[in-house]
């Protein structure tokens, strides 16, 4: 990626996470089964719910990062936890 924008990596990731959280939350928020479930989600939207929670946790951690270097360290940890897709 070339530096054609002023946004930092941290800003870009936070924007992306915000979008992703919104999309996943929308699935859950507009589902009657989810709204009526004590667990906060129905069986169909369990993954949407879990991803939204995971993204929100990531958002908190990345927002707390002091620099893009910290962000990369956090992202590296997350990739290890997920097993790493290895796309490039
Ligand atoms: Zn649902």
Coordinates of N, CA and C and ligand atoms in Angstrom, one line a residue:
X1 N 0.8 -1.2 0.0 CA 0.0 0.0 0.0 C 0.9 1.3 0.0
X2 N 0.6 2.2 -0.9 CA 1.4 3.4 -0.9 C 0.7 4.4 0.0
X3 N 1.4 5.4 0.4 CA 0.9 6.4 1.3 C 0.2 7.5 0.6
X4 N -0.9 7.2 -0.1 CA -1.6 8.2 -0.8 C -2.7 8.8 0.0
X5 N -3.0 8.3 1.2 CA -4.0 8.9 2.1 C -3.3 9.3 3.4
X6 N -3.9 10.2 4.0 CA -3.3 10.8 5.3 C -3.7 9.8 6.5
X7 N -4.6 8.9 6.2 CA -5.1 8.1 7.3 C -4.0 7.1 7.8
X8 N -3.9 6.9 9.1 CA -3.0 5.9 9.6 C -3.6 4.6 9.4
X9 N -2.7 3.6 9.6 CA -3.2 2.2 9.6 C -4.3 2.0 10.7
X10 N -4.0 2.6 11.8 CA -5.0 2.5 12.9 C -6.4 3.1 12.5
X11 N -6.4 4.2 11.8 CA -7.6 4.8 11.4 C -8.3 3.9 10.4
X12 N -7.6 3.4 9.5 CA -8.2 2.5 8.4 C -8.8 1.3 9.0
X13 N -8.1 0.7 10.0 CA -8.6 -0.6 10.6 C -9.8 -0.2 11.4
X14 N -9.8 0.9 12.2 CA -10.9 1.2 13.0 C -12.2 1.5 12.1
X15 N -11.9 2.1 10.9 CA -13.0 2.4 10.0 C -13.6 1.0 9.5
X16 N -12.7 0.1 9.1 CA -13.1 -1.2 8.6 C -13.9 -2.0 9.7
X17 N -13.3 -1.9 10.9 CA -14.0 -2.7 12.0 C -15.4 -2.1 12.2
X18 N -15.5 -0.7 12.2 CA -16.7 -0.1 12.4 C -17.8 -0.5 11.4
X19 N -17.4 -0.6 10.1 CA -18.2 -1.1 9.1 C -18.7 -2.5 9.4
X20 N -17.7 -3.4 9.7 CA -18.0 -4.8 9.9 C -18.9 -5.0 11.1
X21 N -18.6 -4.3 12.1 CA -19.5 -4.4 13.3 C -20.9 -4.0 12.9
X22 N -21.1 -2.9 12.2 CA -22.4 -2.4 11.8 C -23.1 -3.5 11.0
X23 N -22.4 -4.1 10.1 CA -23.1 -5.1 9.2 C -23.5 -6.3 10.0
X24 N -22.7 -6.8 10.9 CA -23.0 -8.0 11.7 C -24.1 -7.6 12.7
X25 N -24.0 -6.5 13.3 CA -25.0 -6.1 14.3 C -26.4 -5.9 13.6
X26 N -26.4 -5.4 12.4 CA -27.6 -5.2 11.6 C -28.3 -6.6 11.5
X27 N -27.6 -7.6 11.2 CA -28.2 -8.9 11.0 C -28.9 -9.3 12.3
X28 N -28.3 -9.1 13.4 CA -28.8 -9.5 14.7 C -30.0 -8.5 15.1
X29 N -29.8 -7.3 14.9 CA -30.7 -6.3 15.4 C -32.1 -6.4 14.6
X30 N -32.0 -6.8 13.3 CA -33.2 -6.8 12.6 C -33.9 -8.2 12.6
X31 N -33.4 -9.1 13.4 CA -33.9 -10.5 13.5 C -34.7 -10.6 14.7
X32 N -36.0 -11.1 14.5 CA -36.9 -11.2 15.7 C -36.4 -12.3 16.6
X33 N -35.9 -13.4 16.0 CA -35.4 -14.5 16.8 C -34.2 -14.1 17.7
X34 N -33.4 -13.3 17.2 CA -32.2 -12.7 18.0 C -32.7 -11.9 19.1
X35 N -33.7 -11.0 18.8 CA -34.2 -10.1 19.8 C -34.9 -10.8 20.9
X36 N -35.5 -11.9 20.6 CA -36.3 -12.7 21.6 C -35.4 -13.7 22.3
X37 N -34.2 -13.8 21.9 CA -33.3 -14.8 22.6 C -32.6 -14.2 23.8
X38 N -32.6 -15.0 24.9 CA -31.9 -14.5 26.1 C -30.4 -14.5 25.8
X39 N -29.9 -15.3 24.9 CA -28.4 -15.3 24.6 C -28.1 -14.1 23.7
X40 N -29.1 -13.4 23.2 CA -28.8 -12.2 22.4 C -28.7 -12.5 20.9
X41 N -28.9 -13.8 20.5 CA -28.9 -14.2 19.1 C -29.6 -15.5 18.9
X42 N -30.1 -15.7 17.7 CA -30.7 -17.0 17.4 C -29.7 -17.9 16.8
X43 N -30.0 -19.2 16.5 CA -29.1 -20.1 16.1 C -28.5 -19.7 14.7
X44 N -29.3 -19.1 13.9 CA -28.9 -18.7 12.5 C -27.9 -17.6 12.6
X45 N -28.0 -16.8 13.6 CA -27.1 -15.6 13.6 C -26.0 -15.7 14.7
X46 N -25.8 -16.9 15.2 CA -24.8 -17.0 16.2 C -23.4 -16.5 15.7
X47 N -23.1 -16.8 14.5 CA -21.8 -16.4 13.9 C -21.7 -14.9 13.8
X48 N -22.8 -14.3 13.3 CA -22.8 -12.8 13.2 C -22.6 -12.2 14.6
X49 N -23.3 -12.7 15.5 CA -23.2 -12.2 16.9 C -21.8 -12.3 17.4
X50 N -21.2 -13.5 17.3 CA -19.9 -13.8 17.8 C -18.8 -12.9 17.1
X51 N -19.0 -12.7 15.8 CA -18.1 -11.9 15.1 C -18.2 -10.4 15.5
X52 N -19.4 -10.0 15.7 CA -19.6 -8.6 16.2 C -18.9 -8.4 17.5
X53 N -19.0 -9.3 18.4 CA -18.4 -9.2 19.7 C -16.9 -9.3 19.5
X54 N -16.4 -10.1 18.7 CA -14.9 -10.2 18.4 C -14.4 -8.9 17.8
X55 N -15.2 -8.4 16.9 CA -14.7 -7.1 16.2 C -14.7 -6.0 17.2
X56 N -15.7 -6.0 18.1 CA -15.8 -4.9 19.1 C -14.6 -5.0 20.1
X57 N -14.2 -6.2 20.4 CA -13.1 -6.4 21.3 C -11.8 -5.9 20.5
X58 N -11.7 -6.3 19.3 CA -10.5 -5.8 18.5 C -10.5 -4.3 18.3
X59 N -11.7 -3.7 18.2 CA -11.8 -2.3 18.0 C -11.3 -1.6 19.3
X60 N -11.7 -2.1 20.5 CA -11.2 -1.6 21.7 C -9.7 -1.6 21.8
X61 N -9.1 -2.8 21.4 CA -7.7 -3.0 21.5 C -6.9 -2.0 20.6
X62 N -7.5 -1.9 19.4 CA -6.8 -1.1 18.3 C -6.9 0.3 18.7
X63 N -8.1 0.7 19.2 CA -8.3 2.1 19.6 C -7.3 2.5 20.7
X64 N -6.9 1.5 21.5 CA -6.1 1.8 22.6 C -4.6 1.8 22.2
X65 N -4.3 1.3 21.0 CA -2.9 1.3 20.5 C -2.4 2.7 20.4
X66 N -1.1 2.8 20.7 CA -0.5 4.2 20.6 C 0.1 4.5 19.3
X67 N 0.3 3.5 18.5 CA 1.0 3.7 17.2 C 0.6 2.6 16.2
X68 N 0.9 2.8 14.9 CA 0.7 1.8 13.9 C 1.5 0.5 14.3
X69 N 2.6 0.7 14.9 CA 3.4 -0.4 15.3 C 2.7 -1.3 16.3
X70 N 2.1 -0.6 17.2 CA 1.2 -1.4 18.2 C 0.1 -2.1 17.5
X71 N -0.5 -1.4 16.5 CA -1.6 -2.0 15.8 C -1.1 -3.3 15.1
X72 N 0.0 -3.2 14.5 CA 0.6 -4.4 13.7 C 0.8 -5.5 14.7
X73 N 1.3 -5.2 15.9 CA 1.6 -6.2 16.9 C 0.3 -6.9 17.3
X74 N -0.8 -6.1 17.5 CA -2.1 -6.7 17.8 C -2.6 -7.5 16.7
X75 N -2.5 -7.0 15.5 CA -3.0 -7.8 14.3 C -2.2 -9.1 14.1
X76 N -0.9 -9.0 14.4 CA -0.1 -10.3 14.3 C -0.6 -11.3 15.3
X77 N -0.9 -10.9 16.5 CA -1.4 -11.8 17.5 C -2.7 -12.4 17.1
X78 N -3.6 -11.5 16.5 CA -4.9 -12.0 16.1 C -4.8 -13.0 15.0
X79 N -3.9 -12.8 14.1 CA -3.7 -13.7 13.0 C -3.2 -15.1 13.5
X80 N -2.4 -15.1 14.5 CA -1.9 -16.3 15.1 C -3.1 -17.1 15.7
X81 N -3.9 -16.3 16.4 CA -5.1 -16.9 17.1 C -6.0 -17.6 16.1
X82 N -6.2 -16.9 14.9 CA -7.1 -17.3 13.9 C -6.6 -18.5 13.1
X83 N -5.3 -18.7 13.2 CA -4.7 -19.7 12.4 C -4.1 -19.2 11.1
X84 N -4.3 -18.0 10.8 CA -3.6 -17.3 9.7 C -4.1 -17.8 8.3
X85 N -4.6 -16.9 7.5 CA -5.1 -17.3 6.2 C -4.0 -17.4 5.2
X86 N -3.0 -16.5 5.4 CA -1.8 -16.5 4.5 C -2.1 -16.0 3.1
X87 N -2.9 -14.9 2.9 CA -3.2 -14.3 1.6 C -2.2 -13.2 1.4
X88 N -1.7 -13.1 0.1 CA -0.8 -12.0 -0.2 C -0.7 -11.9 -1.7
Ligands
LIG1 ZN1 -31.3 -14.1 14.3

